[in-house]
Each structure stands twice: as structure tokens, then as C-alpha cells.
Short mmCIF file of C-alpha atoms in Angstrom, two decimals:
data_model
loop_
_atom_site.label_atom_id
_atom_site.label_comp_id
_atom_site.label_asym_id
_atom_site.label_seq_id
_atom_site.Cartn_x
_atom_site.Cartn_y
_atom_site.Cartn_z
CA MET A 1 -42.53 10.83 22.37
CA ARG A 2 -38.90 12.70 22.40
CA THR A 3 -37.01 13.41 19.02
CA GLU A 4 -33.47 14.09 19.47
CA ILE A 5 -31.23 15.33 16.72
CA LEU A 6 -28.23 13.14 16.20
CA PRO A 7 -24.58 15.07 16.44
CA VAL A 8 -22.30 13.28 13.82
CA ARG A 9 -18.68 12.65 14.70
CA PRO A 10 -15.51 11.96 13.18
CA LEU A 11 -14.80 8.45 14.30
CA THR A 12 -11.80 7.27 16.11
CA LYS A 13 -10.52 4.87 18.03
CA ALA A 14 -10.67 6.07 21.21
CA ALA A 15 -15.21 6.86 21.11
CA PHE A 16 -15.15 3.76 19.41
CA ALA A 17 -13.70 1.28 21.95
CA PRO A 18 -16.92 0.70 23.45
CA PHE A 19 -18.71 -0.82 20.79
CA GLY A 20 -16.20 -2.62 18.66
CA SER A 21 -12.82 -1.64 16.81
CA VAL A 22 -11.79 1.49 14.26
CA ILE A 23 -10.09 -0.92 11.25
CA GLU A 24 -7.47 1.36 9.94
CA THR A 25 -3.66 1.73 9.22
CA ASP A 26 -3.70 4.83 11.76
CA GLY A 27 -1.35 4.49 14.77
CA ALA A 28 -1.62 0.79 14.37
CA GLU A 29 1.20 -1.85 15.05
CA ARG A 30 3.23 -1.99 11.60
CA ARG A 31 5.33 -4.77 10.85
CA LEU A 32 7.68 -5.06 8.16
CA ILE A 33 7.14 -8.30 6.38
CA ASN A 34 7.66 -10.73 2.83
CA GLY A 35 11.61 -9.17 2.72
CA GLY A 36 10.53 -5.78 3.18
CA THR A 37 7.78 -5.58 0.70
CA THR A 38 4.52 -5.93 2.39
CA GLU A 39 3.62 -3.34 5.46
CA ARG A 40 1.32 -5.43 8.13
CA PHE A 41 -1.00 -3.14 10.21
CA HIS A 42 -1.29 -5.81 12.27
CA ALA A 43 -4.60 -7.36 14.21
CA LEU A 44 -6.87 -4.21 14.01
CA ALA A 45 -9.47 -6.45 14.97
CA GLU A 46 -10.36 -9.76 15.56
CA ALA A 47 -13.73 -11.76 14.62
CA THR A 48 -15.77 -13.58 17.32
CA ALA A 49 -18.03 -16.42 16.46
CA LEU A 50 -19.68 -17.79 19.63
CA GLY A 51 -21.51 -21.03 19.94
CA GLU A 52 -20.62 -24.82 19.36
CA GLY A 53 -20.54 -25.23 15.43
CA ALA A 54 -19.58 -21.68 14.50
CA ARG A 55 -17.30 -20.54 11.60
CA ALA A 56 -15.67 -17.36 10.89
CA ILE A 57 -17.07 -15.94 7.49
CA ILE A 58 -16.07 -13.44 4.74
CA SER A 59 -18.89 -11.96 2.65
CA ILE A 60 -19.39 -8.57 0.61
CA PHE A 61 -22.42 -6.88 0.81
CA ARG A 62 -23.18 -3.53 -1.27
CA GLY A 63 -25.11 -0.94 0.36
CA GLN A 64 -27.79 2.07 -1.14
CA PRO A 65 -26.93 4.91 -0.36
CA PHE A 66 -28.82 6.87 2.17
CA ALA A 67 -30.25 10.69 2.35
CA LEU A 68 -30.28 13.18 5.04
CA PRO A 69 -32.59 13.48 6.32
CA LEU A 70 -32.55 10.04 7.95
CA GLU A 71 -34.24 8.83 11.35
CA ILE A 72 -33.06 6.07 13.28
CA ALA A 73 -35.68 3.90 13.87
CA MET A 74 -33.99 0.46 15.05
CA LEU A 75 -31.09 -1.12 15.89
CA GLU A 76 -30.14 -4.41 15.78
CA ARG A 77 -27.19 -6.84 17.28
CA HIS A 78 -25.71 -9.82 16.61
CA PRO A 79 -25.06 -11.59 20.24
CA LEU A 80 -23.15 -14.88 19.33
CA GLY A 81 -20.66 -12.77 16.97
CA SER A 82 -18.81 -9.51 15.99
CA GLN A 83 -19.52 -8.02 12.72
CA ALA A 84 -16.97 -6.23 10.51
CA PHE A 85 -17.11 -3.85 7.46
CA VAL A 86 -14.11 -2.39 5.93
CA PRO A 87 -15.14 -0.49 2.73
CA LEU A 88 -14.38 -1.43 -0.58
CA ASP A 89 -14.73 2.43 -2.49
CA ARG A 90 -13.05 4.29 -0.16
CA ARG A 91 -16.52 5.89 0.40
CA PRO A 92 -17.62 7.91 3.62
CA TYR A 93 -20.26 6.26 5.47
CA LEU A 94 -22.48 6.34 8.43
CA VAL A 95 -21.80 4.38 12.13
CA VAL A 96 -24.42 4.31 14.40
CA VAL A 97 -24.18 2.76 17.57
CA ALA A 98 -26.03 2.61 21.14
CA PRO A 99 -24.79 1.19 24.77
CA ASP A 100 -26.67 -1.71 26.29
CA ALA A 101 -29.61 -0.51 28.72
CA GLY A 102 -30.84 -3.51 29.48
CA ASP A 103 -31.70 -5.65 26.56
CA ARG A 104 -32.18 -2.93 24.58
CA PRO A 105 -30.27 0.12 23.23
CA GLY A 106 -30.00 3.33 25.07
CA ASP A 107 -29.81 6.79 23.14
CA PRO A 108 -27.13 6.10 19.87
CA LEU A 109 -24.51 8.06 18.75
CA ALA A 110 -23.73 8.61 15.27
CA PHE A 111 -19.66 8.74 13.72
CA LEU A 112 -18.83 9.75 9.98
CA ALA A 113 -16.08 6.87 8.62
CA SER A 114 -14.02 8.18 6.33
CA GLY A 115 -12.93 5.76 3.64
CA ILE A 116 -10.12 4.29 5.03
CA GLN A 117 -11.45 3.35 8.56
CA GLY A 118 -13.47 -0.17 8.77
CA VAL A 119 -15.04 -0.97 11.74
CA ASN A 120 -15.79 -4.38 13.93
CA TYR A 121 -18.83 -4.24 16.02
CA ALA A 122 -18.20 -6.40 19.27
CA ALA A 123 -20.77 -8.85 19.70
CA GLY A 124 -23.85 -7.74 21.10
CA THR A 125 -22.88 -4.21 20.26
CA TRP A 126 -25.89 -3.01 19.66
CA HIS A 127 -25.82 -0.54 15.50
CA HIS A 128 -27.93 0.18 12.93
CA PRO A 129 -27.32 -1.68 10.23
CA LEU A 130 -25.37 -0.44 7.14
CA LEU A 131 -25.28 3.12 5.59
CA ALA A 132 -23.68 3.34 2.88
CA LEU A 133 -24.23 7.58 1.61
CA ASP A 134 -23.80 8.79 -1.80
CA SER A 135 -23.39 5.82 -4.31
CA ALA A 136 -23.87 2.25 -3.59
CA SER A 137 -20.85 1.22 -2.20
CA GLU A 138 -19.07 -2.30 -1.17
CA PHE A 139 -17.74 -3.49 2.34
CA VAL A 140 -16.08 -6.70 2.98
CA VAL A 141 -17.53 -8.17 6.04
CA VAL A 142 -16.66 -10.55 8.62
CA ASP A 143 -18.87 -12.13 10.82
CA ARG A 144 -19.95 -15.23 12.10
CA ALA A 145 -22.09 -18.38 10.65
CA GLY A 146 -23.56 -20.94 12.82
CA PRO A 147 -26.56 -22.68 14.42
CA GLY A 148 -28.33 -20.41 16.89
CA ASP A 149 -30.09 -17.40 16.99
CA ASN A 150 -27.73 -14.22 16.39
CA LEU A 151 -29.77 -11.05 15.67
CA GLN A 152 -31.85 -8.92 17.51
CA GLU A 153 -33.60 -6.01 16.73
CA TYR A 154 -35.37 -2.86 18.67
CA PHE A 155 -37.98 -0.66 16.97
CA PHE A 156 -37.49 3.07 19.21
CA SER A 157 -41.26 3.42 20.16
CA ASP A 158 -40.70 6.12 22.38
CA ALA A 159 -38.21 8.02 20.77
CA ARG A 160 -37.24 9.41 17.21
CA PHE A 161 -33.51 10.00 16.47
CA ARG A 162 -32.83 11.98 13.52
CA ILE A 163 -29.61 12.64 11.81
CA GLU A 164 -29.95 15.71 10.35
CA SER A 165 -26.04 17.23 8.79
CA LEU A 166 -22.17 15.45 8.58
CA PRO A 167 -19.52 17.26 10.11
CA ASP A 168 -17.46 19.68 8.11
CA ALA A 169 -14.86 17.68 6.20
CA MET B 1 18.39 -26.42 -12.89
CA ARG B 2 15.36 -26.23 -15.08
CA THR B 3 14.02 -22.68 -15.30
CA GLU B 4 10.46 -22.36 -16.58
CA ILE B 5 8.19 -19.88 -17.25
CA LEU B 6 5.04 -19.31 -16.25
CA PRO B 7 1.54 -18.57 -18.15
CA VAL B 8 -0.24 -16.19 -16.58
CA ARG B 9 -3.78 -16.93 -16.12
CA PRO B 10 -7.26 -15.17 -15.51
CA LEU B 11 -7.69 -16.19 -11.66
CA THR B 12 -11.54 -17.70 -11.91
CA LYS B 13 -13.47 -19.52 -9.17
CA ALA B 14 -13.03 -23.60 -10.44
CA ALA B 15 -9.42 -22.36 -11.25
CA PHE B 16 -8.50 -21.45 -7.74
CA ALA B 17 -10.36 -23.79 -6.22
CA PRO B 18 -7.97 -26.70 -5.28
CA PHE B 19 -6.33 -23.36 -3.08
CA GLY B 20 -8.73 -21.87 -1.66
CA SER B 21 -11.89 -19.11 -2.27
CA VAL B 22 -12.25 -16.39 -4.85
CA ILE B 23 -13.95 -13.56 -2.97
CA GLU B 24 -16.08 -11.95 -5.46
CA THR B 25 -19.56 -11.11 -6.02
CA ASP B 26 -19.62 -12.06 -9.42
CA GLY B 27 -21.41 -15.57 -9.39
CA ALA B 28 -21.92 -15.27 -5.50
CA GLU B 29 -25.44 -16.34 -3.40
CA ARG B 30 -27.10 -12.67 -2.87
CA ARG B 31 -29.44 -12.54 -0.20
CA LEU B 32 -31.43 -9.36 0.44
CA ILE B 33 -30.51 -7.96 3.32
CA ASN B 34 -31.80 -4.67 5.63
CA GLY B 35 -35.81 -4.40 4.35
CA GLY B 36 -33.81 -4.34 1.07
CA THR B 37 -31.23 -1.95 1.17
CA THR B 38 -28.54 -4.43 1.10
CA GLU B 39 -27.59 -7.45 -1.14
CA ARG B 40 -25.12 -10.02 0.72
CA PHE B 41 -23.50 -11.78 -1.26
CA HIS B 42 -22.87 -14.76 1.29
CA ALA B 43 -19.98 -16.33 3.03
CA LEU B 44 -17.52 -16.28 -0.23
CA ALA B 45 -14.85 -17.62 2.34
CA GLU B 46 -14.80 -18.52 5.25
CA ALA B 47 -11.60 -17.85 7.94
CA THR B 48 -10.10 -21.39 9.37
CA ALA B 49 -8.27 -20.79 12.80
CA LEU B 50 -6.84 -24.41 14.31
CA GLY B 51 -5.55 -24.87 17.49
CA GLU B 52 -6.04 -23.89 21.01
CA GLY B 53 -6.37 -20.43 21.59
CA ALA B 54 -5.90 -19.65 18.05
CA ARG B 55 -8.02 -16.62 16.78
CA ALA B 56 -9.29 -14.93 12.94
CA ILE B 57 -8.06 -11.49 13.30
CA ILE B 58 -8.45 -8.94 10.26
CA SER B 59 -5.32 -6.69 9.55
CA ILE B 60 -4.48 -4.31 6.67
CA PHE B 61 -1.63 -5.32 4.50
CA ARG B 62 0.30 -2.63 1.90
CA GLY B 63 2.40 -4.18 -0.98
CA GLN B 64 5.51 -2.25 -3.06
CA PRO B 65 4.57 -3.50 -6.38
CA PHE B 66 6.44 -6.18 -8.13
CA ALA B 67 7.42 -5.44 -11.99
CA LEU B 68 7.36 -8.37 -14.82
CA PRO B 69 10.21 -9.98 -15.58
CA LEU B 70 9.31 -11.23 -11.94
CA GLU B 71 11.12 -14.58 -10.39
CA ILE B 72 9.30 -16.50 -8.19
CA ALA B 73 12.24 -17.88 -5.90
CA MET B 74 9.97 -19.54 -2.90
CA LEU B 75 6.66 -19.85 -1.67
CA GLU B 76 5.22 -19.59 1.91
CA ARG B 77 2.21 -21.40 4.02
CA HIS B 78 0.10 -21.17 7.06
CA PRO B 79 -0.97 -24.98 8.21
CA LEU B 80 -2.72 -23.46 10.85
CA GLY B 81 -5.59 -21.11 9.23
CA SER B 82 -6.69 -19.78 5.92
CA GLN B 83 -5.13 -16.37 4.68
CA ALA B 84 -7.29 -14.09 2.98
CA PHE B 85 -6.41 -10.84 0.67
CA VAL B 86 -9.31 -8.85 -0.85
CA PRO B 87 -7.58 -5.38 -2.53
CA LEU B 88 -8.97 -1.90 -1.08
CA ASP B 89 -7.43 -0.23 -4.18
CA ARG B 90 -9.35 -1.94 -6.83
CA ARG B 91 -6.10 -2.95 -8.68
CA PRO B 92 -5.40 -6.24 -10.31
CA TYR B 93 -2.63 -8.17 -8.56
CA LEU B 94 -0.58 -12.23 -9.17
CA VAL B 95 -1.55 -15.22 -7.04
CA VAL B 96 0.71 -17.82 -7.34
CA VAL B 97 -0.18 -20.74 -6.14
CA ALA B 98 1.40 -24.41 -5.56
CA PRO B 99 0.07 -27.65 -5.23
CA ASP B 100 1.69 -29.76 -2.23
CA ALA B 101 4.25 -31.97 -3.84
CA GLY B 102 4.84 -33.70 0.12
CA ASP B 103 5.87 -30.89 2.13
CA ARG B 104 7.29 -28.98 -0.71
CA PRO B 105 5.33 -27.06 -3.31
CA GLY B 106 5.23 -29.00 -6.83
CA ASP B 107 5.42 -26.54 -10.31
CA PRO B 108 3.51 -22.86 -9.58
CA LEU B 109 0.50 -22.02 -10.64
CA ALA B 110 -0.11 -18.03 -11.60
CA PHE B 111 -2.60 -16.01 -11.69
CA LEU B 112 -4.44 -12.45 -12.43
CA ALA B 113 -6.75 -11.65 -9.90
CA SER B 114 -8.41 -8.11 -11.21
CA GLY B 115 -9.24 -5.46 -8.62
CA ILE B 116 -12.69 -6.95 -7.44
CA GLN B 117 -11.26 -10.34 -6.40
CA GLY B 118 -10.42 -11.59 -3.15
CA VAL B 119 -8.51 -14.86 -2.29
CA ASN B 120 -8.41 -17.05 0.65
CA TYR B 121 -5.80 -18.85 0.58
CA ALA B 122 -6.81 -22.65 2.19
CA ALA B 123 -5.08 -23.17 5.35
CA GLY B 124 -1.17 -25.15 3.97
CA THR B 125 -1.40 -24.41 0.89
CA TRP B 126 1.84 -23.30 -0.70
CA HIS B 127 1.63 -19.68 -2.08
CA HIS B 128 3.85 -16.89 -2.89
CA PRO B 129 3.92 -13.52 -0.33
CA LEU B 130 2.19 -10.42 -1.86
CA LEU B 131 2.26 -8.93 -5.07
CA ALA B 132 0.79 -5.66 -6.00
CA LEU B 133 1.39 -4.60 -9.40
CA ASP B 134 1.66 -1.18 -10.13
CA SER B 135 1.21 1.09 -7.63
CA ALA B 136 1.79 0.51 -3.55
CA SER B 137 -1.62 -1.30 -2.86
CA GLU B 138 -4.09 -2.50 0.37
CA PHE B 139 -5.48 -5.28 0.77
CA VAL B 140 -7.26 -6.45 4.04
CA VAL B 141 -6.38 -9.45 5.27
CA VAL B 142 -8.19 -11.81 7.70
CA ASP B 143 -5.84 -15.19 9.23
CA ARG B 144 -4.74 -16.51 12.59
CA ALA B 145 -2.77 -15.38 15.13
CA GLY B 146 -2.40 -17.73 18.01
CA PRO B 147 0.35 -19.78 19.31
CA GLY B 148 2.22 -22.11 17.46
CA ASP B 149 4.14 -22.20 13.96
CA ASN B 150 1.89 -21.20 11.51
CA LEU B 151 4.84 -20.02 8.78
CA GLN B 152 6.77 -22.40 6.26
CA GLU B 153 8.77 -21.29 3.56
CA TYR B 154 10.39 -23.28 0.80
CA PHE B 155 13.13 -21.74 -1.51
CA PHE B 156 13.34 -23.22 -4.94
CA SER B 157 17.04 -24.87 -5.65
CA ASP B 158 16.36 -27.11 -8.24
CA ALA B 159 14.71 -25.23 -10.73
CA ARG B 160 13.42 -21.60 -11.61
CA PHE B 161 9.55 -20.55 -12.19
CA ARG B 162 9.51 -16.40 -14.12
CA ILE B 163 6.55 -15.07 -15.02
CA GLU B 164 6.96 -12.33 -18.24
CA SER B 165 3.87 -10.97 -19.12
CA LEU B 166 0.52 -10.71 -18.27
CA PRO B 167 -2.79 -12.07 -19.72
CA ASP B 168 -4.17 -9.69 -22.02
CA ALA B 169 -7.22 -7.32 -20.79
#
């Protein structure tokens, strides 16, 4: 059994690109609409809902905070749909993802999302369930509903991954 | 030319039901997920994207604030898709909608949404463009992209609708 300390990097579009989209105004396509009274930061992410009878739904998640050090013991994925999280409390949170390594996750990567960054996990992307920090925090979530099995979980048995500290602000 | 003063009512699911959904945790179906660390307030709204090649996309809108008194001179609708707004700054905002009256809006109704209430306009629902209050405010928006004409605007010529005051807190 090997033990790895996961470094936590600031979340950026470039680093996250293999796993999905970062939902943020920074660097986004900006359109002026509504007679100039609204800026539209356009199509930061797309909701994918695969399969007969699939629908994209909007929910609110309220996540309890996690404290460090934190062990990443499992990841999950949704093969039939994307899943987007946008923070409603403007508080940073952790994002842990992994590349696929043959129907199981490879080694995870950890990112610190700022309070003004959302993420959209592409369909089939291994990720850890919601990791709020500091306080219970709400997120608007856009994901898939409909028939079919849209949840796969993987519990690491041959390695331990630990997050011990956050990047300096 | 008649002039109407629009009363502003607090936004409730029941009053808004003919026009779409209110996105709020209050009164919602609550599921405990992620080993009990997350509450999921499930399927508060559904994203509709009609027509060949349509997609549900996630954007951020930043709306300039409006001051009272405010004249409602026009409404718009999106026949091919729903459009959801969830406030990211936890500030109240105005929601103005109208029933359809034969391919034009009937008399508008005005609601004050709290900072923890989002709305999802059902496809084809007449509504006013974003009406932030007090300060420039950001909203996460879920709406439709794709081919086809998804915007109809109607400018009132036979009536004036004015919002003069908000309900007492």
C-alpha cells in the first residue's frame, strides 16, 4: 500500500480542461445584452444528458465542510451526464478529479476552486463528491436525471491519497 | 393609453407556477447523499432545450441595478427553451412576467425574489430582462443554445406599467 500526499493547485481552465469546464467570468466570452444593462459571460459550460428520457435538472446542494488533513478514499463518476457546481456562498472549495485508467481512476489531482469559480465535470469524469471548506456551503448543481445507471463509485484499495494543506492565498 | 401601477408581491412557488419554477431549498425534496455529508435539494427546475441541435448551456450574467420607479416597457420570451437565473450575490431582484395573450403578453405581474431564490422561466414565458437591484449582481444562468430563433420581444404601445415600490421586508 503506497501513500501519496496530493498537492493542491489553484484551479485554472488549462489545468482542468481534461476533466471539464471552469465556470468563471475571467477570460470568458463577454456579450453585452438587454440594452447594455447586462453582461453575458456566454456558454461557460454545457450540460450533457445522455440516453433516452434524459433531462438536465437544476438542484441545490448544501455540503458540510471538510477539515484537513483529508483522505481521498474514493471517487465517483456519472457516465451519462455532466455535473456542474457553482458556489452560492462565494467560498473556496476543493475539487479532486482523476483521469480514467481502464474503468477505474488513476492517481487523483486536487485543485482549490475560488469562491467565484464553478466547475462542470464532463460526463464520465472521475471526481470526489462535494468538498466544501470552512462552513456548510451551498452550490447550484446542473446534472442529469432519467433512466439508467448514472453512478459508478471506486474505492481505492491499493493506495492512500491525503490532502494536508492548501496553496497559499 | 392606460397607465397601471404594478404591485410587487413576494415570490412564491404557488404564484409563480404558471410561469415556471422557483429554485429554492425551502419546501424542496431533500435527499441526503455523499455518505451524509451533502443535502441534495433535488430537481428544483428542469432545463428545456427544444429543436435539432439544441443544447443546455451554463453562463454567468452580471446585471446593472435598476432604481425605482421603473417603467416596464417591453417583455421578451424564448420559445425554444427555458431560462434559469440563480443569484450569486444573495441579493433580492425583481421578476416580471406575463401570461400569453395571443402571441403578445397580457398584463405583467411583478415579484420580488429574495437573494436565495432563483427562477426558471418555462419555454415561451413572457418575462422582463434581468432586473437587479441596489448593486451590479451576478447570476448563474441555464438556458438554450443552438440553431433557430429563440428570442421574441414585445414593446407595449397601448399601456404603461410602472413599478413604484417594493413590498415591506
